[in-house]
mmCIF file of C-alpha atoms in Angstrom:
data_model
loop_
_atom_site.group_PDB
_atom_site.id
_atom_site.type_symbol
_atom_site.label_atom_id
_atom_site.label_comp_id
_atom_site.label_asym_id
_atom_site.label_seq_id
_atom_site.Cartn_x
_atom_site.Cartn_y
_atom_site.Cartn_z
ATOM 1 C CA UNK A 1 -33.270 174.114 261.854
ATOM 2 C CA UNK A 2 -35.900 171.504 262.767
ATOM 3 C CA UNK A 3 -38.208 169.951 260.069
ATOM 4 C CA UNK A 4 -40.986 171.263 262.085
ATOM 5 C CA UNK A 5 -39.825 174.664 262.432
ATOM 6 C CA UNK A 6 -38.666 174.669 258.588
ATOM 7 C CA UNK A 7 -42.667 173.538 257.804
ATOM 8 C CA UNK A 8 -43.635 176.707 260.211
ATOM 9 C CA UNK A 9 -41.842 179.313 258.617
ATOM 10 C CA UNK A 10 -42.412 177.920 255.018
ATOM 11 C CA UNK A 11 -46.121 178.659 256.357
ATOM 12 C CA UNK A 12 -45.858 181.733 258.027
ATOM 13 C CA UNK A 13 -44.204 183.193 254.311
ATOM 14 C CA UNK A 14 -46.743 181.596 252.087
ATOM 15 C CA UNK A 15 -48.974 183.301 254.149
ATOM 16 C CA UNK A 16 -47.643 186.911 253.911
ATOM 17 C CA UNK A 17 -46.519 186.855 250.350
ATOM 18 C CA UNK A 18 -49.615 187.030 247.828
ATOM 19 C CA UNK A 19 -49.283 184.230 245.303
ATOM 20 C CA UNK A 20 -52.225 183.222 242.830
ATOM 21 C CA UNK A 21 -53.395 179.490 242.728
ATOM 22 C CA UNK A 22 -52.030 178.234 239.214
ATOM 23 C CA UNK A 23 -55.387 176.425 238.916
ATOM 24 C CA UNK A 24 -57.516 178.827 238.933
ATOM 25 C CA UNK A 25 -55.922 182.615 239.661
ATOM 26 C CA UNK A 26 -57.269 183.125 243.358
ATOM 27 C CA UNK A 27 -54.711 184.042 246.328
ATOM 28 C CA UNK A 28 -53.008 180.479 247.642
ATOM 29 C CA UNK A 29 -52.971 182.410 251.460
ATOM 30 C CA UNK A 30 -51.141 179.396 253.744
ATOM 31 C CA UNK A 31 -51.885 176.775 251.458
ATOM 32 C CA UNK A 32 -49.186 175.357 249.203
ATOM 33 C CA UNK A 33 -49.472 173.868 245.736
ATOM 34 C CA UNK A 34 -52.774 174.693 245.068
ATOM 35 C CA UNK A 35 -56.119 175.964 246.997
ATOM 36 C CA UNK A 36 -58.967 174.130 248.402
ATOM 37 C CA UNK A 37 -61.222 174.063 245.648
ATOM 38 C CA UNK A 38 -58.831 172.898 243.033
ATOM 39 C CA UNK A 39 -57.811 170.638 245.613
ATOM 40 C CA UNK A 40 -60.937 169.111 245.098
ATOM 41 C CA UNK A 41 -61.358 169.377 241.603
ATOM 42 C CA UNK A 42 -58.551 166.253 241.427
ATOM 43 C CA UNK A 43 -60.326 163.330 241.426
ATOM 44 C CA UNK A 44 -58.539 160.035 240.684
ATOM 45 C CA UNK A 45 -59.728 157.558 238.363
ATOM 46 C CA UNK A 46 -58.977 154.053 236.862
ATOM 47 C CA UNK A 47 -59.272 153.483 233.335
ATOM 48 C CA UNK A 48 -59.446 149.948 231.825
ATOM 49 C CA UNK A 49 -58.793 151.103 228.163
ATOM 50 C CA UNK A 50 -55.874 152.710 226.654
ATOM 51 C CA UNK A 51 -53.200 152.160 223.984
ATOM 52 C CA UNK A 52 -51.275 150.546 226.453
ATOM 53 C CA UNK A 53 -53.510 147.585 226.569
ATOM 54 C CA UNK A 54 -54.582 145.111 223.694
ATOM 55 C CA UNK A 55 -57.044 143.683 226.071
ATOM 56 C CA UNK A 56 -59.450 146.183 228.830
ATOM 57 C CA UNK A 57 -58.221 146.085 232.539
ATOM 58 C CA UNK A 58 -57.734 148.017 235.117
ATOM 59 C CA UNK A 59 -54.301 149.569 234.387
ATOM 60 C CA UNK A 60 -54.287 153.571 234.255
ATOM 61 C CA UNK A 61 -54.788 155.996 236.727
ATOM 62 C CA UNK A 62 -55.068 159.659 235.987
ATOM 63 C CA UNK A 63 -56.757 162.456 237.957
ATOM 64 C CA UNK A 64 -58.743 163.367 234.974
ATOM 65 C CA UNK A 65 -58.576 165.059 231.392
ATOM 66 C CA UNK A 66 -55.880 167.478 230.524
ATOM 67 C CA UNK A 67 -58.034 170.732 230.565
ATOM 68 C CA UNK A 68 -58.929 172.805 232.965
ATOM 69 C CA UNK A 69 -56.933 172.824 237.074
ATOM 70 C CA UNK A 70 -55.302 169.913 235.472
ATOM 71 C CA UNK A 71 -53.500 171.569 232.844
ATOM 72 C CA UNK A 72 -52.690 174.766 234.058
ATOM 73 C CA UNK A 73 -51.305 172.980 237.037
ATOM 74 C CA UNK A 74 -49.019 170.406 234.873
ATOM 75 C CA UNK A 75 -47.962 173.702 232.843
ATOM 76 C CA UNK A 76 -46.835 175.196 236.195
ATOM 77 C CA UNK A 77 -44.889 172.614 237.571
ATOM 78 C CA UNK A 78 -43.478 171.138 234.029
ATOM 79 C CA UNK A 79 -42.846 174.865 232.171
ATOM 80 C CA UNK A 80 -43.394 177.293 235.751
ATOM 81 C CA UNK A 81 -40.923 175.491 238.211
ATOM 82 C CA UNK A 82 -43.813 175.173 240.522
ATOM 83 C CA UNK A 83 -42.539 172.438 242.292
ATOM 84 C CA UNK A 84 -44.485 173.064 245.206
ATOM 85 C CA UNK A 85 -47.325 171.187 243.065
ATOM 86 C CA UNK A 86 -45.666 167.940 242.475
ATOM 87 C CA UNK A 87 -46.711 167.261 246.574
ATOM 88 C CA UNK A 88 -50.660 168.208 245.951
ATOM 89 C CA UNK A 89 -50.512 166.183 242.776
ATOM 90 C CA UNK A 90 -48.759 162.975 243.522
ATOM 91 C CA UNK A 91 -50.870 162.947 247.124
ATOM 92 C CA UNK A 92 -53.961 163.049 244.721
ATOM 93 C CA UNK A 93 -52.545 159.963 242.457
ATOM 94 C CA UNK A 94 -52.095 158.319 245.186
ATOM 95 C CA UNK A 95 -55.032 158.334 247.114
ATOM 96 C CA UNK A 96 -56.697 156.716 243.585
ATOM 97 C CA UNK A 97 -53.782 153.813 243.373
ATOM 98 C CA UNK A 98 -55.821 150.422 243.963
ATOM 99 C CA UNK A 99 -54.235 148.218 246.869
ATOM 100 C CA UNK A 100 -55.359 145.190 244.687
ATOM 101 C CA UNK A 101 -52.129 146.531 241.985
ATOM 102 C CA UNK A 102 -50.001 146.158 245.066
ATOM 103 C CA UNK A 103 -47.300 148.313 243.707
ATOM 104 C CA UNK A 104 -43.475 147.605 244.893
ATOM 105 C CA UNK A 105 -41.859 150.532 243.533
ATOM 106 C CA UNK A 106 -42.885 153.664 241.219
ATOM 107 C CA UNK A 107 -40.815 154.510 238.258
ATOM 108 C CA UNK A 108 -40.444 157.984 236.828
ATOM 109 C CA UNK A 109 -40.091 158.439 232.999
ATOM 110 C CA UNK A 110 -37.087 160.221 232.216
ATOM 111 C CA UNK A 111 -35.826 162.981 230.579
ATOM 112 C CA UNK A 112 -32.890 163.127 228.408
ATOM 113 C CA UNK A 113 -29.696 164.365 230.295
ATOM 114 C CA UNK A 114 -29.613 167.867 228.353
ATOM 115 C CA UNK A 115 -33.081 168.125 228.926
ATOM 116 C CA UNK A 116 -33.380 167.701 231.998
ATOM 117 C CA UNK A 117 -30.064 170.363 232.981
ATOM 118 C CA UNK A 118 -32.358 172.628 230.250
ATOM 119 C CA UNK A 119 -35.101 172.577 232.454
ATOM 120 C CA UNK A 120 -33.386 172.070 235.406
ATOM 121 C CA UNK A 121 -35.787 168.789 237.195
ATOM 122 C CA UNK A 122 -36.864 165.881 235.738
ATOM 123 C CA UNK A 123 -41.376 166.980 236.940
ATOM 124 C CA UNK A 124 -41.973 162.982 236.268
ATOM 125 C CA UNK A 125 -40.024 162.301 239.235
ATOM 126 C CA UNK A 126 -40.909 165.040 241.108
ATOM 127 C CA UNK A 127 -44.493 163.835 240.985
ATOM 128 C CA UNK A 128 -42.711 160.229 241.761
ATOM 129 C CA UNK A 129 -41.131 161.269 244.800
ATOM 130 C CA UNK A 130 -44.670 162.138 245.971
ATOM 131 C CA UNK A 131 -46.487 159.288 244.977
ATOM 132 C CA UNK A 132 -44.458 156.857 246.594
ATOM 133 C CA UNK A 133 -43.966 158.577 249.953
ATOM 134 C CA UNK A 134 -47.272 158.537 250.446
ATOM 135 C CA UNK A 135 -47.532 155.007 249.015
ATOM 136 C CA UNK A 136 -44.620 153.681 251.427
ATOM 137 C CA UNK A 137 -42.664 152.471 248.805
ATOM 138 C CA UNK A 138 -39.434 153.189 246.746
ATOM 139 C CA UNK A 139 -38.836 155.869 243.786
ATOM 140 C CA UNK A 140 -36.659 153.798 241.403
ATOM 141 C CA UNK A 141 -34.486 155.766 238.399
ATOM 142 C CA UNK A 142 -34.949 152.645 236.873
ATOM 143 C CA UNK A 143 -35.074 153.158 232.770
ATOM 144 C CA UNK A 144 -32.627 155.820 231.153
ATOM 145 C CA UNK A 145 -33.622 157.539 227.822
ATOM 146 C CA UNK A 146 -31.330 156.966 225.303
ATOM 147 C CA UNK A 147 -32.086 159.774 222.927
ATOM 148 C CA UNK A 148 -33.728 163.712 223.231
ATOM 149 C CA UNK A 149 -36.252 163.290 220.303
ATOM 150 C CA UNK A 150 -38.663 165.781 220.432
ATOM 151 C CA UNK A 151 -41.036 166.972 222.912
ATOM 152 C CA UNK A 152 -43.958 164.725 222.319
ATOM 153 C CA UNK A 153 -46.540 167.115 223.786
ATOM 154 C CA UNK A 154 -45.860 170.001 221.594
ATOM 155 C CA UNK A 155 -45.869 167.789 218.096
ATOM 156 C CA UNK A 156 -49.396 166.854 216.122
ATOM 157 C CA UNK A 157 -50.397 162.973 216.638
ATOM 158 C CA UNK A 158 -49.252 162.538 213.157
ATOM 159 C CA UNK A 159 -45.868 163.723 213.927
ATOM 160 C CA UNK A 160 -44.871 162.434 216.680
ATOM 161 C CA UNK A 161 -42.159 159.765 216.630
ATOM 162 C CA UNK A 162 -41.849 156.447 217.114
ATOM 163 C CA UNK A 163 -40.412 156.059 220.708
ATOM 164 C CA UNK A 164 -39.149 152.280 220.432
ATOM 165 C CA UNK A 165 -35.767 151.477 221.652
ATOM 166 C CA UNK A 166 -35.635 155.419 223.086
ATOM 167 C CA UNK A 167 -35.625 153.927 227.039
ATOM 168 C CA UNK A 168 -33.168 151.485 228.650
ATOM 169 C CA UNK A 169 -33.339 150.113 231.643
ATOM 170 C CA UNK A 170 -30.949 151.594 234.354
ATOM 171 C CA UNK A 171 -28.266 149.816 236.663
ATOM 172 C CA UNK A 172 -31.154 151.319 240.034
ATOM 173 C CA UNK A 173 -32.293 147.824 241.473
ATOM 174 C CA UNK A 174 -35.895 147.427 241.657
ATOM 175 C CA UNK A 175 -37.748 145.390 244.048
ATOM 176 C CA UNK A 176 -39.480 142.669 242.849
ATOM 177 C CA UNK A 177 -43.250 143.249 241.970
ATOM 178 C CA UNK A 178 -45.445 145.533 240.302
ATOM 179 C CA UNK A 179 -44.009 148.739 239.055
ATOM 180 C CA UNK A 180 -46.200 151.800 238.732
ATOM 181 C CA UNK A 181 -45.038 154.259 236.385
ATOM 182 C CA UNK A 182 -45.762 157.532 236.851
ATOM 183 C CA UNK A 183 -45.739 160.926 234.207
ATOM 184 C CA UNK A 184 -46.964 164.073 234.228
ATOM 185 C CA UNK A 185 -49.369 163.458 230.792
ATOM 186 C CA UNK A 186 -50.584 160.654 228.619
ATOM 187 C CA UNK A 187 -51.035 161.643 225.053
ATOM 188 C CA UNK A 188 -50.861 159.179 222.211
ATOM 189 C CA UNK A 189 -49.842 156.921 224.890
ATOM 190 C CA UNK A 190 -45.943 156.313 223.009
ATOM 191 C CA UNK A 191 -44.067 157.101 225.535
ATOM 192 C CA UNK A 192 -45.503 155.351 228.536
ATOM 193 C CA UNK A 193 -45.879 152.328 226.044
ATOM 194 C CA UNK A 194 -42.127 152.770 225.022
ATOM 195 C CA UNK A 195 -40.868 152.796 229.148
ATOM 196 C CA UNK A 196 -43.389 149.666 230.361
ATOM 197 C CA UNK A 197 -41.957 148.187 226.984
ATOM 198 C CA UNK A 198 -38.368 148.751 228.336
ATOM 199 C CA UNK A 199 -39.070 147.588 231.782
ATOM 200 C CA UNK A 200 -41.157 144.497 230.658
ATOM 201 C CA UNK A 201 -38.394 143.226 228.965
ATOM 202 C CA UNK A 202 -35.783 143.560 231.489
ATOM 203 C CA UNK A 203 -38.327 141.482 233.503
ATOM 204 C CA UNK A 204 -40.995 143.564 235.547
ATOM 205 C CA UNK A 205 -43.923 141.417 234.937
ATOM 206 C CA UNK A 206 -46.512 144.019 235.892
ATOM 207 C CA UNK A 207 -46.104 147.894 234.817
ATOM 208 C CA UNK A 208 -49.290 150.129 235.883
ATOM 209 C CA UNK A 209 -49.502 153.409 234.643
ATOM 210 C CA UNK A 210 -50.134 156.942 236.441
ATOM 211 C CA UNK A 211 -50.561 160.359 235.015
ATOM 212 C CA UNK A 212 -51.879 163.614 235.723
ATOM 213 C CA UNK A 213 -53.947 164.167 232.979
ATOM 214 C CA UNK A 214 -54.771 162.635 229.294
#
């Protein structure tokens, strides 16, 4: 079967099978992912201050706060399997990725093995996957966590642990140039600092940053 043909029919059965938009609970029709107006509703954005900076610049890109389309669609794909999403979500991203950062490869942050078999796709490199097709450039596996630890999202600020040392860097090559690393959620900002901490030192000398939500 053609890729064309494959695209068709995908179509034709979104179409005749009622499914609700996991933004905002109206039918999806043809559409896949997400509907029009929560289509809309993600709007990228660069942010010069976060915890991953000492100093302000231009450095994060998100497609807004985690509330709202945002959430309920980075609960669908991450908890839902709606990996239909991570397409919609990484275009989005992309769209907002300055060609000033001139980005070589993107970088998903990973899951622990027996996490990821648990839930059964790593949704940081779904969203990856995405982000660089449209960007033209590579999706690098290039940092490995070392340890499970717990699941940062679900723990109060105050709990959560400290992430140093938890990412290696992988044996994937990596182009030379500036690495954007993409999640699906910045919270207290550990984990994203832990990974451009791991990939700074094995010599990336620019790591940009790219989530959903925070």
């Amino acid at each position: 079967m053609t890729g064309p043909l494959r695209a068709r029919l995908a179509g034709l059965a979104r179409a005749l099978l009622p499914r609700p938009c996991p933004g905002c609970g109206a039918q999806l029709g043809a559409q896949a992912g997400l509907c029009s107006d929560c289509r809309a509703a993600l709007r990228p954005q660069v942010w010069a201050h976060s915890p991953l900076r000492p100093h302000p610049a231009p450095h994060l890109l998100t497609l807004g706060p985690y509330a709202g389309v945002r959430r309920r669609a980075v609960r669908a794909l991450k908890f839902g399997g709606a990996r239909d999403l991570a397409p919609v979500l990484g275009a989005a991203l992309a769209a907002g990725v300055p060609p000033g950062w001139e980005v070589a490869a993107v970088v998903p942050v990973p899951l622990h093995p027996a996490r990821q078999r648990e839930r059964g796709f790593n949704q940081a490199e779904a969203l990856g996957r995405a982000l660089a097709e449209q960007l033209g450039v590579p999706c690098v596996n290039a940092l490995r966590r070392t340890h499970a630890g717990a699941q940062q999202a679900r723990r109060r600020a105050a709990e959560r642990e400290d992430l140093q040392g938890a990412f290696g860097r992988s044996a994937a090559p990596l182009p030379p140039g500036p690495v954007l690393l993409i999640d699906d959620v910045l919270t207290t900002g550990r984990t994203a600092w832990a990974c451009q901490e791991a990939l700074q030192a094995a010599g990336v000398s620019v790591v940009y940053v790219a989530v959903v939500a925070r």
